[in-house]
Amino acid sequence: MQVEPLYNSWRDITAMHIELTNRCNAACSMCPRYIDNGAKINPNLTLTEVTLEHFKEWFPPDFVKQLRRVYACGNFGDPIAAKDTLEIFKYMRECNDRLALVLHTNGSARSASWWQELGSIMQGKNHADDSVVFSVDGLWDTNHLYRRNTNFDKIYENMKAYTGAGGRAKWDFIAFDYNEHQVDEARQLAQDMGFAYFNVKRTTRWEGSDSDGRGYYKVKNPDGSSYFIRQPLNPDLQHDNETAFKKILPPQWISNEEFSRLMPEGTEEYYSMYDSITRENMKIKHNSMGITCRAKLGPYQSNNEIFLSATGHVFPCCFLGGEPWRYGTDTWNPNDTSLKMIELNGGMDSIDLHHNTLEEIVNSPYIQRYLPLSFERGSNMRSYQCSSCCGSEYNKLDQGELGMNNRSAAKASAQNV
């Protein structure tokens, strides 16, 4: 069977998403860094980071020169917690002064001088494409309710130091019931500091719905105390996932016995969505959906992109890149098929830059054959994460996780051409 690989060669890679560390000073309760609703740190994590030495070894100047965009974010950590972040960004800027550099952060650590220096680095020849995205969900009296262990005074000081040095900034604001009244005030504050963009995000990570049909999440603190955070009252700040999900029922299903025999019992087959109107769970076979991959050139993406984990492993994207360390809960299945594909590829060492070159990893069956085959409708190789994040008919990211209440404007625009 002919199959189109994700990328034909490592020379096709024009963007990278890098997780410089899996350490973080914050304690956001919905983050996969935490388990039990924020009560404990994920025990599967071995705290580590990418050093400048390793980064230069893995990505020599010639490779950095071919890149158009690099952004530091990740699954479990914040790039400002890594010791070599500034040096790594300086190295990339020296190799490629047209490279778009982006950093996502909670903004609550490091000195003002550190942020000033970062502001000077984030001014390449394509300065309009450089930015720091501050993920701040409220103001002085509210941001810490979700982003625990952060201090808004410190964040505000760092924001001003960065923008004052000429750095281009954006603000991501997740709307909850306790901060929805501050959206306009935060937007004005961002404007006053010269921010380029203010983005309201709508999370889909609720654990249930209350009697009014609004999502809720019980935050548990390590000391045993707890409190609830809830979906906003304003319908414009709520995701519309149930409506979109209903459009793809009922599904079609094609069995793939060969791959199924390799997977343990309990492997996730169904994509479930709670309907807050009927109070019932809707579900379909998740691999009945098509895939519009966000890691390769297409409607979502203007580049071919790879993800580098803090451990040195290479994946197509962060959605798959978090699975090996994700804790086994009711929300995330530890038997995701992507792990079986990696096992068939030769195990985790086969995608580790400590043991292989980037060229060898890109040329491996995992990238060249297994994942592309899994995108076929009905393939039992299909990762639940691929369907959840990149399903063509429905996915969580288009329902507000990235800040848009309706389907992605970029994808919708491409489909209407």
Tab-separated table of C-alpha atoms in Angstrom:
chain	number	residue	atom	x	y	z
A	1	MET	CA	0.000	0.000	0.000
A	2	GLN	CA	1.378	3.388	-1.033
A	3	VAL	CA	1.523	5.855	1.822
A	4	GLU	CA	2.647	9.471	1.900
A	5	PRO	CA	5.107	10.052	4.775
A	6	LEU	CA	4.659	12.969	7.124
A	7	TYR	CA	7.910	14.414	5.771
A	8	ASN	CA	10.046	13.074	2.941
A	9	SER	CA	13.271	14.223	4.575
A	10	TRP	CA	14.621	16.155	7.548
A	11	ARG	CA	15.283	18.884	4.979
A	12	ASP	CA	11.513	19.348	4.720
A	13	ILE	CA	11.336	20.502	8.353
A	14	THR	CA	10.774	24.268	8.502
A	15	ALA	CA	9.457	24.707	12.047
A	16	MET	CA	10.028	23.329	15.535
A	17	HIS	CA	8.033	23.271	18.747
A	18	ILE	CA	10.507	22.830	21.592
A	19	GLU	CA	9.902	21.896	25.211
A	20	LEU	CA	13.084	23.203	26.841
A	21	THR	CA	12.158	21.770	30.232
A	22	ASN	CA	9.430	19.814	32.000
A	23	ARG	CA	9.939	21.935	35.113
A	24	CYS	CA	7.530	24.735	36.028
A	25	ASN	CA	7.088	27.151	38.917
A	26	ALA	CA	3.301	27.232	38.510
A	27	ALA	CA	0.752	24.570	39.507
A	28	CYS	CA	-2.128	24.840	37.045
A	29	SER	CA	-4.652	22.220	38.093
A	30	MET	CA	-5.766	21.123	34.607
A	31	CYS	CA	-2.195	20.722	33.353
A	32	PRO	CA	-0.986	17.125	32.684
A	33	ARG	CA	1.941	17.994	34.946
A	34	TYR	CA	-0.498	17.354	37.802
A	35	ILE	CA	-2.811	14.470	38.687
A	36	ASP	CA	-5.796	14.122	41.013
A	37	ASN	CA	-7.167	17.528	39.955
A	38	GLY	CA	-3.974	19.307	40.882
A	39	ALA	CA	-3.276	17.609	44.215
A	40	LYS	CA	-0.065	15.821	43.141
A	41	ILE	CA	2.680	16.141	40.552
A	42	ASN	CA	2.601	13.508	37.798
A	43	PRO	CA	4.872	10.720	39.127
A	44	ASN	CA	5.821	9.660	35.577
A	45	LEU	CA	7.876	12.824	35.081
A	46	THR	CA	11.650	12.774	35.507
A	47	LEU	CA	12.563	16.447	35.746
A	48	THR	CA	15.038	17.440	33.070
A	49	GLU	CA	15.790	20.078	30.447
A	50	VAL	CA	17.503	20.682	27.118
A	51	THR	CA	20.958	22.194	27.541
A	52	LEU	CA	22.655	24.611	25.153
A	53	GLU	CA	25.320	21.974	24.485
A	54	HIS	CA	22.772	19.359	23.423
A	55	PHE	CA	20.732	21.841	21.410
A	56	LYS	CA	23.770	22.862	19.350
A	57	GLU	CA	24.726	19.225	18.820
A	58	TRP	CA	21.237	18.192	17.705
A	59	PHE	CA	20.490	21.277	15.606
A	60	PRO	CA	23.625	22.644	13.905
A	61	PRO	CA	23.629	26.085	12.234
A	62	ASP	CA	22.781	24.714	8.771
A	63	PHE	CA	19.579	23.169	10.114
A	64	VAL	CA	18.585	26.290	12.070
A	65	LYS	CA	19.079	28.329	8.877
A	66	GLN	CA	16.407	26.294	7.071
A	67	LEU	CA	13.816	26.979	9.781
A	68	ARG	CA	11.160	29.655	9.522
A	69	ARG	CA	9.626	29.389	12.982
A	70	VAL	CA	10.546	28.002	16.404
A	71	TYR	CA	8.328	28.282	19.440
A	72	ALA	CA	9.034	27.175	22.996
A	73	CYS	CA	6.066	25.830	24.915
A	74	GLY	CA	5.623	22.121	25.626
A	75	ASN	CA	3.392	19.805	27.604
A	76	PHE	CA	4.648	19.853	31.173
A	77	GLY	CA	7.011	22.776	31.729
A	78	ASP	CA	7.577	26.489	31.205
A	79	PRO	CA	10.622	27.579	29.157
A	80	ILE	CA	11.531	30.290	31.674
A	81	ALA	CA	12.331	27.489	34.145
A	82	ALA	CA	15.170	26.128	31.968
A	83	LYS	CA	18.618	27.505	32.728
A	84	ASP	CA	19.763	27.850	29.087
A	85	THR	CA	16.653	29.391	27.524
A	86	LEU	CA	18.239	32.777	26.797
A	87	GLU	CA	21.410	31.168	25.430
A	88	ILE	CA	19.447	28.804	23.178
A	89	PHE	CA	17.383	31.690	21.804
A	90	LYS	CA	20.560	33.726	21.250
A	91	TYR	CA	22.097	30.799	19.357
A	92	MET	CA	19.069	30.469	17.081
A	93	ARG	CA	19.015	34.205	16.443
A	94	GLU	CA	22.735	34.212	15.568
A	95	CYS	CA	22.228	31.330	13.132
A	96	ASN	CA	19.140	32.798	11.494
A	97	ASP	CA	18.191	36.456	11.881
A	98	ARG	CA	14.967	35.916	9.899
A	99	LEU	CA	13.753	33.068	12.088
A	100	ALA	CA	10.443	33.754	13.868
A	101	LEU	CA	10.965	33.087	17.593
A	102	VAL	CA	8.016	32.578	19.951
A	103	LEU	CA	7.947	31.720	23.662
A	104	HIS	CA	4.870	30.758	25.729
A	105	THR	CA	5.041	31.369	29.474
A	106	ASN	CA	3.141	32.141	32.666
A	107	GLY	CA	5.578	35.055	33.053
A	108	SER	CA	5.992	34.803	36.819
A	109	ALA	CA	9.698	33.979	37.151
A	110	ARG	CA	13.096	35.501	36.305
A	111	SER	CA	14.398	39.017	36.900
A	112	ALA	CA	13.415	42.158	35.034
A	113	SER	CA	16.885	42.231	33.451
A	114	TRP	CA	16.368	38.682	32.130
A	115	TRP	CA	13.157	39.810	30.445
A	116	GLN	CA	14.840	42.908	29.040
A	117	GLU	CA	17.516	40.733	27.465
A	118	LEU	CA	14.882	38.426	26.019
A	119	GLY	CA	13.121	41.485	24.596
A	120	SER	CA	16.279	42.456	22.729
A	121	ILE	CA	16.709	38.925	21.325
A	122	MET	CA	13.118	38.818	20.077
A	123	GLN	CA	13.791	41.446	17.429
A	124	GLY	CA	14.851	39.639	14.280
A	125	LYS	CA	14.555	40.959	10.751
A	126	ASN	CA	10.999	39.617	10.669
A	127	HIS	CA	10.229	41.243	14.019
A	128	ALA	CA	6.472	41.114	13.440
A	129	ASP	CA	6.666	37.311	13.717
A	130	ASP	CA	8.602	37.269	17.029
A	131	SER	CA	6.647	37.281	20.279
A	132	VAL	CA	6.288	36.158	23.865
A	133	VAL	CA	2.819	34.810	24.649
A	134	PHE	CA	1.952	35.473	28.282
A	135	SER	CA	-0.627	32.955	29.554
A	136	VAL	CA	-2.327	34.986	32.272
A	137	ASP	CA	-5.903	34.195	33.275
A	138	GLY	CA	-7.023	37.200	35.231
A	139	LEU	CA	-5.532	40.093	37.182
A	140	TRP	CA	-4.131	40.724	40.650
A	141	ASP	CA	-7.023	39.066	42.510
A	142	THR	CA	-7.853	36.175	40.142
A	143	ASN	CA	-4.954	34.869	38.036
A	144	HIS	CA	-3.607	32.658	40.834
A	145	LEU	CA	-6.879	30.730	41.193
A	146	TYR	CA	-6.015	28.614	38.173
A	147	ARG	CA	-2.312	29.453	37.762
A	148	ARG	CA	-1.436	28.566	41.315
A	149	ASN	CA	1.956	29.639	42.751
A	150	THR	CA	2.105	32.686	40.464
A	151	ASN	CA	2.093	36.336	41.510
A	152	PHE	CA	0.496	38.955	39.285
A	153	ASP	CA	2.705	41.762	40.617
A	154	LYS	CA	5.747	39.822	39.389
A	155	ILE	CA	4.081	39.014	36.075
A	156	TYR	CA	3.161	42.669	35.526
A	157	GLU	CA	6.742	43.740	36.286
A	158	ASN	CA	8.111	41.188	33.800
A	159	MET	CA	5.610	42.165	31.123
A	160	LYS	CA	6.650	45.805	31.380
A	161	ALA	CA	10.362	44.950	31.363
A	162	TYR	CA	9.965	42.829	28.224
A	163	THR	CA	7.802	45.245	26.243
A	164	GLY	CA	9.866	48.190	27.462
A	165	ALA	CA	12.920	46.587	25.827
A	166	GLY	CA	11.096	46.437	22.500
A	167	GLY	CA	9.822	42.877	22.733
A	168	ARG	CA	6.598	42.018	20.925
A	169	ALA	CA	4.007	40.454	23.254
A	170	LYS	CA	0.668	38.653	23.163
A	171	TRP	CA	-1.705	37.763	25.995
A	172	ASP	CA	-3.656	34.469	26.240
A	173	PHE	CA	-6.531	34.686	28.734
A	174	ILE	CA	-8.552	31.564	29.661
A	175	ALA	CA	-12.062	32.621	30.650
A	176	PHE	CA	-13.570	31.225	33.870
A	177	ASP	CA	-16.586	32.344	35.877
A	178	TYR	CA	-14.394	34.261	38.338
A	179	ASN	CA	-12.463	36.273	35.745
A	180	GLU	CA	-14.930	36.817	32.882
A	181	HIS	CA	-15.764	40.283	34.238
A	182	GLN	CA	-12.077	41.237	33.831
A	183	VAL	CA	-11.674	40.440	30.126
A	184	ASP	CA	-12.086	44.049	28.987
A	185	GLU	CA	-9.880	45.393	31.784
A	186	ALA	CA	-7.117	42.903	30.942
A	187	ARG	CA	-7.429	43.716	27.239
A	188	GLN	CA	-7.008	47.423	28.035
A	189	LEU	CA	-3.996	46.680	30.250
A	190	ALA	CA	-2.416	44.740	27.403
A	191	GLN	CA	-3.061	47.630	25.040
A	192	ASP	CA	-1.545	50.110	27.494
A	193	MET	CA	1.659	48.042	27.622
A	194	GLY	CA	1.855	47.840	23.840
A	195	PHE	CA	0.812	44.203	23.409
A	196	ALA	CA	0.201	43.145	19.818
A	197	TYR	CA	-2.701	40.806	20.570
A	198	PHE	CA	-5.141	39.762	23.280
A	199	ASN	CA	-6.692	36.309	22.905
A	200	VAL	CA	-9.554	34.871	24.972
A	201	LYS	CA	-9.390	31.083	25.224
A	202	ARG	CA	-12.212	28.687	26.128
A	203	THR	CA	-11.079	25.504	27.829
A	204	THR	CA	-12.802	22.151	27.198
A	205	ARG	CA	-11.137	20.386	30.138
A	206	TRP	CA	-14.132	20.343	32.478
A	207	GLU	CA	-14.688	17.188	34.500
A	208	GLY	CA	-18.476	17.515	34.403
A	209	SER	CA	-21.460	19.833	34.140
A	210	ASP	CA	-23.642	21.210	36.931
A	211	SER	CA	-27.452	21.406	37.022
A	212	ASP	CA	-27.323	24.523	34.820
A	213	GLY	CA	-25.272	22.722	32.171
A	214	ARG	CA	-22.111	24.701	32.923
A	215	GLY	CA	-18.763	22.964	33.080
A	216	TYR	CA	-16.980	22.667	36.422
A	217	TYR	CA	-13.625	21.460	37.708
A	218	LYS	CA	-12.760	20.760	41.335
A	219	VAL	CA	-9.267	22.043	42.116
A	220	LYS	CA	-7.505	20.051	44.844
A	221	ASN	CA	-4.568	21.558	46.714
A	222	PRO	CA	-1.719	19.475	48.162
A	223	ASP	CA	-2.808	20.470	51.688
A	224	GLY	CA	-6.206	18.810	51.214
A	225	SER	CA	-8.236	21.960	50.622
A	226	SER	CA	-10.248	22.368	47.440
A	227	TYR	CA	-12.419	24.772	45.466
A	228	PHE	CA	-14.343	24.835	42.184
A	229	ILE	CA	-13.627	26.712	39.002
A	230	ARG	CA	-16.467	26.939	36.506
A	231	GLN	CA	-17.345	27.776	32.952
A	232	PRO	CA	-18.209	31.455	32.344
A	233	LEU	CA	-21.822	32.583	32.413
A	234	ASN	CA	-21.366	34.593	29.239
A	235	PRO	CA	-22.252	32.221	26.349
A	236	ASP	CA	-19.786	34.032	24.085
A	237	LEU	CA	-17.007	32.782	26.378
A	238	GLN	CA	-18.180	29.165	26.348
A	239	HIS	CA	-17.066	26.495	23.878
A	240	ASP	CA	-19.675	25.022	21.534
A	241	ASN	CA	-18.405	21.458	21.505
A	242	GLU	CA	-21.699	19.620	21.923
A	243	THR	CA	-23.190	21.307	18.857
A	244	ALA	CA	-20.179	20.513	16.689
A	245	PHE	CA	-19.913	16.953	17.999
A	246	LYS	CA	-23.515	16.111	17.131
A	247	LYS	CA	-22.887	16.910	13.467
A	248	ILE	CA	-20.681	13.842	12.975
A	249	LEU	CA	-23.046	11.193	14.422
A	250	PRO	CA	-23.532	8.397	13.533
A	251	PRO	CA	-20.027	7.171	12.598
A	252	GLN	CA	-18.768	4.577	10.155
A	253	TRP	CA	-16.372	1.897	11.405
A	254	ILE	CA	-13.912	-0.381	9.601
A	255	SER	CA	-12.107	-3.003	11.692
A	256	ASN	CA	-8.355	-3.631	11.577
A	257	GLU	CA	-7.821	-6.924	13.393
A	258	GLU	CA	-4.070	-7.167	12.943
A	259	PHE	CA	-3.225	-4.033	14.906
A	260	SER	CA	-5.942	-4.627	17.478
A	261	ARG	CA	-4.347	-7.901	18.571
A	262	LEU	CA	-1.212	-5.992	19.536
A	263	MET	CA	-3.002	-3.598	21.858
A	264	PRO	CA	-3.858	-4.349	25.506
A	265	GLU	CA	-7.412	-4.354	26.762
A	266	GLY	CA	-8.624	-0.910	27.746
A	267	THR	CA	-7.292	0.899	24.692
A	268	GLU	CA	-9.458	3.924	23.983
A	269	GLU	CA	-11.758	3.367	20.992
A	270	TYR	CA	-14.473	5.920	21.604
A	271	TYR	CA	-14.473	9.695	21.593
A	272	SER	CA	-16.948	10.831	24.230
A	273	MET	CA	-18.638	14.174	24.759
A	274	TYR	CA	-21.042	15.131	27.544
A	275	ASP	CA	-24.177	16.839	26.253
A	276	SER	CA	-25.082	19.446	28.868
A	277	ILE	CA	-28.590	19.776	27.386
A	278	THR	CA	-29.680	16.114	27.386
A	279	ARG	CA	-27.379	15.178	30.329
A	280	GLU	CA	-26.154	12.194	28.323
A	281	ASN	CA	-22.801	11.071	26.976
A	282	MET	CA	-22.487	10.968	23.198
A	283	LYS	CA	-19.741	8.818	21.732
A	284	ILE	CA	-18.363	7.655	18.422
A	285	LYS	CA	-15.495	5.471	17.287
A	286	HIS	CA	-12.787	8.111	17.241
A	287	ASN	CA	-10.985	6.638	14.232
A	288	SER	CA	-14.073	7.074	12.071
A	289	MET	CA	-13.099	10.737	11.696
A	290	GLY	CA	-10.702	12.062	9.113
A	291	ILE	CA	-7.435	13.739	10.123
A	292	THR	CA	-6.148	17.184	9.240
A	293	CYS	CA	-2.672	16.957	10.753
A	294	ARG	CA	-1.381	20.124	12.427
A	295	ALA	CA	2.244	18.991	12.165
A	296	LYS	CA	2.552	19.227	8.396
A	297	LEU	CA	1.975	21.816	5.715
A	298	GLY	CA	-1.772	22.194	5.191
A	299	PRO	CA	-4.884	24.150	6.193
A	300	TYR	CA	-3.682	24.609	9.792
A	301	GLN	CA	0.025	24.882	9.214
A	302	SER	CA	2.307	26.907	6.947
A	303	ASN	CA	5.315	24.703	7.778
A	304	ASN	CA	6.354	21.098	8.327
A	305	GLU	CA	6.908	20.969	12.069
A	306	ILE	CA	8.455	18.665	14.658
A	307	PHE	CA	8.201	18.641	18.440
A	308	LEU	CA	11.219	18.252	20.735
A	309	SER	CA	10.482	17.066	24.266
A	310	ALA	CA	12.571	18.082	27.273
A	311	THR	CA	13.945	14.521	27.295
A	312	GLY	CA	15.360	14.838	23.760
A	313	HIS	CA	12.675	12.781	22.011
A	314	VAL	CA	11.305	13.876	18.631
A	315	PHE	CA	7.610	13.625	17.770
A	316	PRO	CA	5.526	15.235	15.028
A	317	CYS	CA	3.636	17.307	17.608
A	318	CYS	CA	3.202	17.997	21.306
A	319	PHE	CA	-0.129	16.145	21.367
A	320	LEU	CA	1.658	12.844	20.745
A	321	GLY	CA	4.779	14.062	22.555
A	322	GLY	CA	3.067	14.064	25.933
A	323	GLU	CA	1.688	10.530	25.818
A	324	PRO	CA	4.709	8.516	27.077
A	325	TRP	CA	4.703	10.463	30.350
A	326	ARG	CA	1.013	11.075	30.793
A	327	TYR	CA	-0.433	9.627	33.963
A	328	GLY	CA	-3.093	6.927	33.553
A	329	THR	CA	-6.381	8.545	34.502
A	330	ASP	CA	-9.949	8.308	33.273
A	331	THR	CA	-9.291	11.284	31.004
A	332	TRP	CA	-6.104	10.117	29.283
A	333	ASN	CA	-5.637	6.488	28.297
A	334	PRO	CA	-2.106	5.168	28.989
A	335	ASN	CA	-2.548	2.553	26.249
A	336	ASP	CA	-2.743	5.093	23.411
A	337	THR	CA	-1.821	3.447	20.115
A	338	SER	CA	0.952	5.979	19.482
A	339	LEU	CA	3.015	4.171	22.123
A	340	LYS	CA	2.576	0.875	20.283
A	341	MET	CA	3.772	2.507	17.074
A	342	ILE	CA	6.888	3.721	18.861
A	343	GLU	CA	7.436	0.233	20.270
A	344	LEU	CA	7.245	-1.225	16.749
A	345	ASN	CA	9.703	1.473	15.632
A	346	GLY	CA	12.321	0.213	18.107
A	347	GLY	CA	11.163	1.783	21.335
A	348	MET	CA	11.694	5.222	22.832
A	349	ASP	CA	15.416	5.131	22.080
A	350	SER	CA	14.566	5.067	18.367
A	351	ILE	CA	13.182	8.625	18.511
A	352	ASP	CA	15.719	9.972	21.036
A	353	LEU	CA	18.312	12.494	19.824
A	354	HIS	CA	20.701	11.200	22.474
A	355	HIS	CA	20.930	8.011	20.387
A	356	ASN	CA	20.041	9.081	16.826
A	357	THR	CA	20.364	11.982	14.448
A	358	LEU	CA	17.314	13.966	13.392
A	359	GLU	CA	17.709	12.499	9.908
A	360	GLU	CA	17.531	8.942	11.271
A	361	ILE	CA	14.416	9.695	13.297
A	362	VAL	CA	12.597	11.359	10.386
A	363	ASN	CA	13.494	8.389	8.161
A	364	SER	CA	12.161	5.830	10.670
A	365	PRO	CA	8.966	3.794	10.059
A	366	TYR	CA	7.191	5.794	12.796
A	367	ILE	CA	7.301	8.971	10.664
A	368	GLN	CA	7.458	7.408	7.206
A	369	ARG	CA	4.730	4.773	7.503
A	370	TYR	CA	3.001	4.064	10.835
A	371	LEU	CA	1.565	7.500	11.569
A	372	PRO	CA	0.509	8.241	7.975
A	373	LEU	CA	-1.253	4.866	7.806
A	374	SER	CA	-3.038	5.622	11.076
A	375	PHE	CA	-4.639	8.711	9.510
A	376	GLU	CA	-6.752	6.484	7.257
A	377	ARG	CA	-10.379	6.333	8.363
A	378	GLY	CA	-11.061	3.159	10.320
A	379	SER	CA	-7.417	2.367	11.065
A	380	ASN	CA	-7.019	0.791	14.476
A	381	MET	CA	-3.525	2.261	14.571
A	382	ARG	CA	-5.127	5.677	14.989
A	383	SER	CA	-4.015	7.484	18.123
A	384	TYR	CA	-6.806	8.867	20.289
A	385	GLN	CA	-4.748	12.032	20.544
A	386	CYS	CA	-4.721	12.468	16.760
A	387	SER	CA	-8.509	12.276	16.642
A	388	SER	CA	-8.932	14.508	19.688
A	389	CYS	CA	-6.691	17.311	18.413
A	390	CYS	CA	-6.768	16.943	14.613
A	391	GLY	CA	-10.075	15.282	13.752
A	392	SER	CA	-11.341	16.804	10.497
A	393	GLU	CA	-15.030	16.755	11.456
A	394	TYR	CA	-14.512	17.616	15.125
A	395	ASN	CA	-11.634	18.330	17.500
A	396	LYS	CA	-11.245	20.054	20.847
A	397	LEU	CA	-8.773	22.658	19.642
A	398	ASP	CA	-11.270	24.207	17.243
A	399	GLN	CA	-13.853	24.501	20.016
A	400	GLY	CA	-12.083	27.177	22.038
A	401	GLU	CA	-8.833	25.715	23.349
A	402	LEU	CA	-6.877	27.985	20.999
A	403	GLY	CA	-9.087	30.989	21.612
A	404	MET	CA	-11.782	30.737	18.932
A	405	ASN	CA	-15.369	29.801	19.728
A	406	ASN	CA	-16.031	28.366	16.275
A	407	ARG	CA	-13.937	26.169	14.007
A	408	SER	CA	-10.455	27.397	13.195
A	409	ALA	CA	-10.634	30.394	10.868
A	410	ALA	CA	-7.543	29.233	9.012
A	411	LYS	CA	-8.995	25.809	8.289
A	412	ALA	CA	-12.464	27.124	7.459
A	413	SER	CA	-10.980	29.636	5.059
A	414	ALA	CA	-8.966	26.931	3.295
A	415	GLN	CA	-12.014	24.695	2.953
A	416	ASN	CA	-14.106	27.474	1.452
A	417	VAL	CA	-11.624	28.265	-1.325
